[in-house]
PDB file of C-alpha atoms in Angstrom:
ATOM      1  CA  LEU K1005      -6.822   3.580 -10.117  1.00  0.00           C
ATOM      2  CA  ILE K1006      -4.431   3.335  -7.210  1.00  0.00           C
ATOM      3  CA  ASP K1007      -3.893   6.357  -5.001  1.00  0.00           C
ATOM      4  CA  VAL K1008      -0.135   6.589  -4.517  1.00  0.00           C
ATOM      5  CA  SER K1009      -0.492   9.773  -2.462  1.00  0.00           C
ATOM      6  CA  ALA K1010      -1.045   7.660   0.649  1.00  0.00           C
ATOM      7  CA  SER K1011       1.897   7.368   3.015  1.00  0.00           C
ATOM      8  CA  THR K1012       3.080   4.412   5.060  1.00  0.00           C
ATOM      9  CA  GLN K1013       0.252   4.934   7.536  1.00  0.00           C
ATOM     10  CA  THR K1014      -2.199   3.721   4.916  1.00  0.00           C
ATOM     11  CA  VAL K1015      -0.036   0.884   3.633  1.00  0.00           C
ATOM     12  CA  ALA K1016       0.235  -2.134   5.868  1.00  0.00           C
ATOM     13  CA  ASP K1017       3.648  -3.310   4.772  1.00  0.00           C
ATOM     14  CA  GLY K1018       6.582  -2.090   2.691  1.00  0.00           C
ATOM     15  CA  ALA K1019       6.391  -5.159   0.444  1.00  0.00           C
ATOM     16  CA  GLU K1020       2.738  -4.361  -0.191  1.00  0.00           C
ATOM     17  CA  LEU K1021       3.733  -0.828  -1.203  1.00  0.00           C
ATOM     18  CA  VAL K1022       6.085  -2.242  -3.823  1.00  0.00           C
ATOM     19  CA  SER K1023       3.374  -4.517  -5.192  1.00  0.00           C
ATOM     20  CA  VAL K1024       0.686  -1.797  -5.578  1.00  0.00           C
ATOM     21  CA  LEU K1025       2.663   0.924  -7.336  1.00  0.00           C
ATOM     22  CA  PRO K1026       1.300   1.474 -10.861  1.00  0.00           C
ATOM     23  CA  GLY K1027       4.456   2.832 -12.483  1.00  0.00           C
ATOM     24  CA  TRP K1028       8.020   3.699 -11.768  1.00  0.00           C
ATOM     25  CA  GLY K1029       8.753   7.331 -12.524  1.00  0.00           C
ATOM     26  CA  HIS K1030      10.888   9.731 -10.552  1.00  0.00           C
ATOM     27  CA  GLU K1031       8.096  10.908  -8.228  1.00  0.00           C
ATOM     28  CA  VAL K1032       7.034   7.342  -7.461  1.00  0.00           C
ATOM     29  CA  LYS K1033      10.640   6.436  -6.654  1.00  0.00           C
ATOM     30  CA  LEU K1034      10.955   9.443  -4.326  1.00  0.00           C
ATOM     31  CA  ARG K1035       7.645   8.640  -2.635  1.00  0.00           C
ATOM     32  CA  THR K1036       8.685   5.014  -2.166  1.00  0.00           C
ATOM     33  CA  LEU K1037      12.033   6.023  -0.673  1.00  0.00           C
ATOM     34  CA  TYR K1038      10.323   8.512   1.623  1.00  0.00           C
ATOM     35  CA  CYS K1039       7.831   5.920   2.870  1.00  0.00           C
ATOM     36  CA  PHE K1040      10.491   3.257   3.401  1.00  0.00           C
ATOM     37  CA  LEU K1041      12.846   5.672   5.180  1.00  0.00           C
ATOM     38  CA  ARG K1042      10.063   6.962   7.456  1.00  0.00           C
ATOM     39  CA  ARG K1043       9.067   3.420   8.299  1.00  0.00           C
ATOM     40  CA  TYR K1044      12.413   1.587   8.512  1.00  0.00           C
ATOM     41  CA  GLY K1045      15.129   4.224   8.684  1.00  0.00           C
ATOM     42  CA  ARG K1046      18.676   3.504   7.580  1.00  0.00           C
ATOM     43  CA  ARG K1047      19.899   1.452  10.531  1.00  0.00           C
ATOM     44  CA  GLN K1048      19.590  -2.241  11.305  1.00  0.00           C
ATOM     45  CA  GLY K1049      19.118  -3.394   7.745  1.00  0.00           C
ATOM     46  CA  GLY K1050      16.882  -0.527   6.606  1.00  0.00           C
ATOM     47  CA  THR K1051      19.176   0.538   3.770  1.00  0.00           C
ATOM     48  CA  SER K1052      19.489  -3.050   2.510  1.00  0.00           C
ATOM     49  CA  ALA K1053      15.716  -3.522   2.641  1.00  0.00           C
ATOM     50  CA  ILE K1054      15.211  -0.295   0.703  1.00  0.00           C
ATOM     51  CA  LEU K1055      17.821  -1.247  -1.913  1.00  0.00           C
ATOM     52  CA  ASP K1056      16.192  -4.675  -2.287  1.00  0.00           C
ATOM     53  CA  ALA K1057      12.755  -3.103  -2.777  1.00  0.00           C
ATOM     54  CA  ILE K1058      14.074  -0.636  -5.355  1.00  0.00           C
ATOM     55  CA  SER K1059      15.870  -3.463  -7.172  1.00  0.00           C
ATOM     56  CA  THR K1060      12.563  -5.303  -7.326  1.00  0.00           C
ATOM     57  CA  LEU K1061      10.874  -2.277  -8.853  1.00  0.00           C
ATOM     58  CA  ASP K1062      13.744  -1.562 -11.236  1.00  0.00           C
ATOM     59  CA  GLY K1063      13.979  -5.203 -12.202  1.00  0.00           C
ATOM     60  CA  SER K1064      17.163  -6.815 -10.929  1.00  0.00           C
ATOM     61  CA  GLU K1065      18.885  -6.579 -14.315  1.00  0.00           C
ATOM     62  CA  ASN K1066      18.110  -2.830 -14.541  1.00  0.00           C
ATOM     63  CA  ALA K1067      18.954  -1.874 -10.949  1.00  0.00           C
ATOM     64  CA  HIS K1068      21.771   0.656 -10.625  1.00  0.00           C
ATOM     65  CA  MET K1069      23.347   0.337  -7.184  1.00  0.00           C
ATOM     66  CA  THR K1070      25.160   3.700  -7.229  1.00  0.00           C
ATOM     67  CA  LEU K1071      22.151   5.715  -8.387  1.00  0.00           C
ATOM     68  CA  ASN K1072      19.757   3.936  -6.050  1.00  0.00           C
ATOM     69  CA  TYR K1073      22.074   4.596  -3.122  1.00  0.00           C
ATOM     70  CA  PHE K1074      22.435   8.207  -4.269  1.00  0.00           C
ATOM     71  CA  TRP K1075      18.671   8.732  -4.072  1.00  0.00           C
ATOM     72  CA  ILE K1076      18.513   7.108  -0.623  1.00  0.00           C
ATOM     73  CA  GLN K1077      21.301   9.411   0.531  1.00  0.00           C
ATOM     74  CA  MET K1078      19.636  12.534  -0.911  1.00  0.00           C
ATOM     75  CA  MET K1079      16.216  11.659   0.509  1.00  0.00           C
ATOM     76  CA  THR K1080      17.757  10.995   3.927  1.00  0.00           C
ATOM     77  CA  TYR K1081      19.534  14.347   3.860  1.00  0.00           C
ATOM     78  CA  TYR K1082      16.492  16.382   2.829  1.00  0.00           C
ATOM     79  CA  MET K1083      14.269  14.575   5.328  1.00  0.00           C
ATOM     80  CA  ALA K1084      16.758  15.550   8.041  1.00  0.00           C
ATOM     81  CA  VAL K1085      16.791  19.175   6.838  1.00  0.00           C
ATOM     82  CA  VAL K1086      12.996  19.414   6.962  1.00  0.00           C
ATOM     83  CA  ASP K1087      12.725  17.515  10.264  1.00  0.00           C
ATOM     84  CA  GLU K1088      15.324  19.806  11.833  1.00  0.00           C
ATOM     85  CA  ALA K1089      13.468  22.905  10.643  1.00  0.00           C
ATOM     86  CA  ILE K1090      10.203  21.562  12.063  1.00  0.00           C
ATOM     87  CA  ALA K1091      11.899  20.729  15.387  1.00  0.00           C
ATOM     88  CA  ARG K1092      13.310  24.267  15.598  1.00  0.00           C
ATOM     89  CA  GLY K1093       9.848  25.637  14.982  1.00  0.00           C
ATOM     90  CA  LYS K1094      10.969  27.335  11.800  1.00  0.00           C
ATOM     91  CA  ASP K1095       8.097  28.687   9.735  1.00  0.00           C
ATOM     92  CA  LEU K1096       7.983  26.432   6.699  1.00  0.00           C
ATOM     93  CA  GLY K1097       4.867  28.027   5.319  1.00  0.00           C
ATOM     94  CA  LYS K1098       1.282  27.047   5.598  1.00  0.00           C
ATOM     95  CA  GLY K1099       0.079  23.582   5.051  1.00  0.00           C
ATOM     96  CA  LEU K1100       1.759  21.150   7.443  1.00  0.00           C
ATOM     97  CA  ALA K1101      -1.139  21.080   9.919  1.00  0.00           C
ATOM     98  CA  GLU K1102      -3.617  20.823   7.058  1.00  0.00           C
ATOM     99  CA  ALA K1103      -1.583  18.091   5.338  1.00  0.00           C
ATOM    100  CA  LYS K1104      -1.351  16.126   8.599  1.00  0.00           C
ATOM    101  CA  ALA K1105      -5.109  16.511   9.167  1.00  0.00           C
ATOM    102  CA  GLN K1106      -5.761  15.271   5.639  1.00  0.00           C
ATOM    103  CA  GLU K1107      -3.378  12.357   6.211  1.00  0.00           C
ATOM    104  CA  LEU K1108      -5.140  11.485   9.471  1.00  0.00           C
ATOM    105  CA  ALA K1109      -8.555  11.661   7.787  1.00  0.00           C
ATOM    106  CA  GLN K1110      -7.294   9.383   4.996  1.00  0.00           C
ATOM    107  CA  THR K1111      -5.879   6.930   7.530  1.00  0.00           C
ATOM    108  CA  LEU K1112      -9.113   6.881   9.529  1.00  0.00           C
ATOM    109  CA  THR K1113     -11.108   6.362   6.340  1.00  0.00           C
ATOM    110  CA  ASN K1114      -8.900   3.429   5.369  1.00  0.00           C
ATOM    111  CA  GLN K1115      -8.846   1.900   8.865  1.00  0.00           C
ATOM    112  CA  GLY K1116     -12.358   2.801   9.956  1.00  0.00           C
ATOM    113  CA  SER K1117     -12.810   4.322  13.357  1.00  0.00           C
ATOM    114  CA  GLU K1118     -11.315   1.345  15.134  1.00  0.00           C
ATOM    115  CA  LYS K1119      -9.440   1.662  18.400  1.00  0.00           C
ATOM    116  CA  GLY K1120      -5.782   2.469  18.047  1.00  0.00           C
ATOM    117  CA  ALA K1121      -6.101   5.004  15.224  1.00  0.00           C
ATOM    118  CA  PRO K1122      -3.243   7.517  15.285  1.00  0.00           C
ATOM    119  CA  SER K1123      -3.600  10.925  16.843  1.00  0.00           C
ATOM    120  CA  MET K1124      -2.695  14.157  15.055  1.00  0.00           C
ATOM    121  CA  GLU K1125       0.697  14.113  16.832  1.00  0.00           C
ATOM    122  CA  GLU K1126       1.413  10.590  15.613  1.00  0.00           C
ATOM    123  CA  VAL K1127       0.813  11.390  11.960  1.00  0.00           C
ATOM    124  CA  GLY K1128       4.161  11.899  10.299  1.00  0.00           C
ATOM    125  CA  VAL K1129       5.082  14.562   7.788  1.00  0.00           C
ATOM    126  CA  PRO K1130       3.151  13.677   4.614  1.00  0.00           C
ATOM    127  CA  PHE K1131       5.223  13.230   1.481  1.00  0.00           C
ATOM    128  CA  SER K1132       2.939  15.559  -0.471  1.00  0.00           C
ATOM    129  CA  TRP K1133       3.814  18.410   1.910  1.00  0.00           C
ATOM    130  CA  PHE K1134       7.473  17.427   2.331  1.00  0.00           C
ATOM    131  CA  ILE K1135       8.307  17.366  -1.385  1.00  0.00           C
ATOM    132  CA  GLN K1136       6.834  20.852  -1.894  1.00  0.00           C
ATOM    133  CA  GLN K1137       9.200  22.473   0.607  1.00  0.00           C
ATOM    134  CA  ARG K1138      11.665  24.927  -0.912  1.00  0.00           C
ATOM    135  CA  SER K1139      14.581  23.058   0.660  1.00  0.00           C
ATOM    136  CA  CYS K1140      13.490  19.901  -1.222  1.00  0.00           C
ATOM    137  CA  THR K1141      13.521  21.510  -4.668  1.00  0.00           C
ATOM    138  CA  PRO K1142      16.727  19.666  -5.714  1.00  0.00           C
ATOM    139  CA  LEU K1143      15.046  16.302  -5.063  1.00  0.00           C
ATOM    140  CA  ARG K1144      12.473  16.999  -7.753  1.00  0.00           C
ATOM    141  CA  ASN K1145      15.231  17.070 -10.395  1.00  0.00           C
ATOM    142  CA  PRO K1146      15.627  13.534 -11.797  1.00  0.00           C
ATOM    143  CA  LEU K1147      19.107  14.468 -13.053  1.00  0.00           C
ATOM    144  CA  LEU K1148      20.368  15.736  -9.685  1.00  0.00           C
ATOM    145  CA  TYR K1149      23.003  13.005  -9.700  1.00  0.00           C
ATOM    146  CA  ASP K1150      24.773  14.827 -12.573  1.00  0.00           C
ATOM    147  CA  LYS K1151      25.961  17.407 -10.021  1.00  0.00           C
ATOM    148  CA  TYR K1152      27.708  14.663  -8.052  1.00  0.00           C
ATOM    149  CA  PHE K1153      28.801  12.075 -10.620  1.00  0.00           C
ATOM    150  CA  SER K1154      30.429  12.397 -14.020  1.00  0.00           C
ATOM    151  CA  ARG K1155      28.566  10.664 -16.821  1.00  0.00           C
ATOM    152  CA  SER K1156      31.585   8.476 -17.500  1.00  0.00           C
ATOM    153  CA  LEU K1157      31.553   7.184 -13.914  1.00  0.00           C
ATOM    154  CA  ILE K1158      27.791   6.540 -13.868  1.00  0.00           C
ATOM    155  CA  ASP K1159      27.972   4.706 -17.197  1.00  0.00           C
ATOM    156  CA  LEU K1160      30.585   2.220 -15.950  1.00  0.00           C
ATOM    157  CA  PRO K1161      29.125  -1.284 -15.520  1.00  0.00           C
ATOM    158  CA  SER K1162      30.791  -1.474 -12.092  1.00  0.00           C
ATOM    159  CA  SER K1163      28.747   1.573 -10.949  1.00  0.00           C
ATOM    160  CA  ALA K1164      25.573  -0.342 -11.630  1.00  0.00           C
ATOM    161  CA  ARG K1165      26.713  -3.424  -9.696  1.00  0.00           C
ATOM    162  CA  THR K1166      28.495  -1.835  -6.724  1.00  0.00           C
ATOM    163  CA  LEU K1167      28.423   1.404  -4.808  1.00  0.00           C
ATOM    164  CA  VAL K1168      30.724   4.049  -6.267  1.00  0.00           C
ATOM    165  CA  LEU K1169      31.252   7.353  -4.479  1.00  0.00           C
ATOM    166  CA  PRO K1170      30.741  10.666  -6.318  1.00  0.00           C
ATOM    167  CA  ASP K1171      33.647  12.092  -8.288  1.00  0.00           C
ATOM    168  CA  LYS K1172      32.401  15.672  -8.756  1.00  0.00           C
ATOM    169  CA  LYS K1173      30.946  16.733  -5.415  1.00  0.00           C
ATOM    170  CA  ASP K1174      30.510  15.127  -1.987  1.00  0.00           C
ATOM    171  CA  PHE K1175      27.050  14.238  -0.746  1.00  0.00           C
ATOM    172  CA  PRO K1176      25.543  17.013   1.379  1.00  0.00           C
ATOM    173  CA  SER K1177      25.697  16.609   5.139  1.00  0.00           C
ATOM    174  CA  LEU K1178      24.122  18.314   8.123  1.00  0.00           C
ATOM    175  CA  LEU K1179      27.551  17.995   9.727  1.00  0.00           C
ATOM    176  CA  GLY K1180      28.885  20.512   7.229  1.00  0.00           C
ATOM    177  CA  ASN K1181      31.196  19.236   4.536  1.00  0.00           C
ATOM    178  CA  LYS K1182      32.794  21.495   2.001  1.00  0.00           C
ATOM    179  CA  GLY K1183      30.778  19.931  -0.828  1.00  0.00           C
ATOM    180  CA  LYS K1184      33.596  19.874  -3.402  1.00  0.00           C
ATOM    181  CA  ARG K1185      36.218  17.312  -4.133  1.00  0.00           C
TER     182      ARG K1185
END
């Protein structure tokens, strides 16, 4: 069995992550997006690399550009919400320190006690803790896109091939959009 609970600290390369995933359900897709976004971000080709990796997992003929971009956008937004709350010192409940300690222990176990192992401060926010945050509840809904896109728009062949913007509700933003079209 493959432990997909490990984050990017225990996976040497994003391409390796794609090759070791045992299945492709909603949680695996979210975890993959989270790991890629933590590692590469959205700038300087990060979004393209993430879309390419997801297309590989989906199978190029089954990849849906609009939905894949939607999930990247949603994950980016909720990561920013959680990161901002952590930076403000907002009490997000128990568990972050414990999750980071567990992540560090897992990393040290995988790497051995070699020089250059990360410190507690260098361990990022583990996906397992992140996805359980109340603010991330919408991400756990595999049909979240229905709140943003009409079924008729999503079902268009052009939506699968190219990026189409939502027709029901704008993507959320930390900059404060109205959220409705």
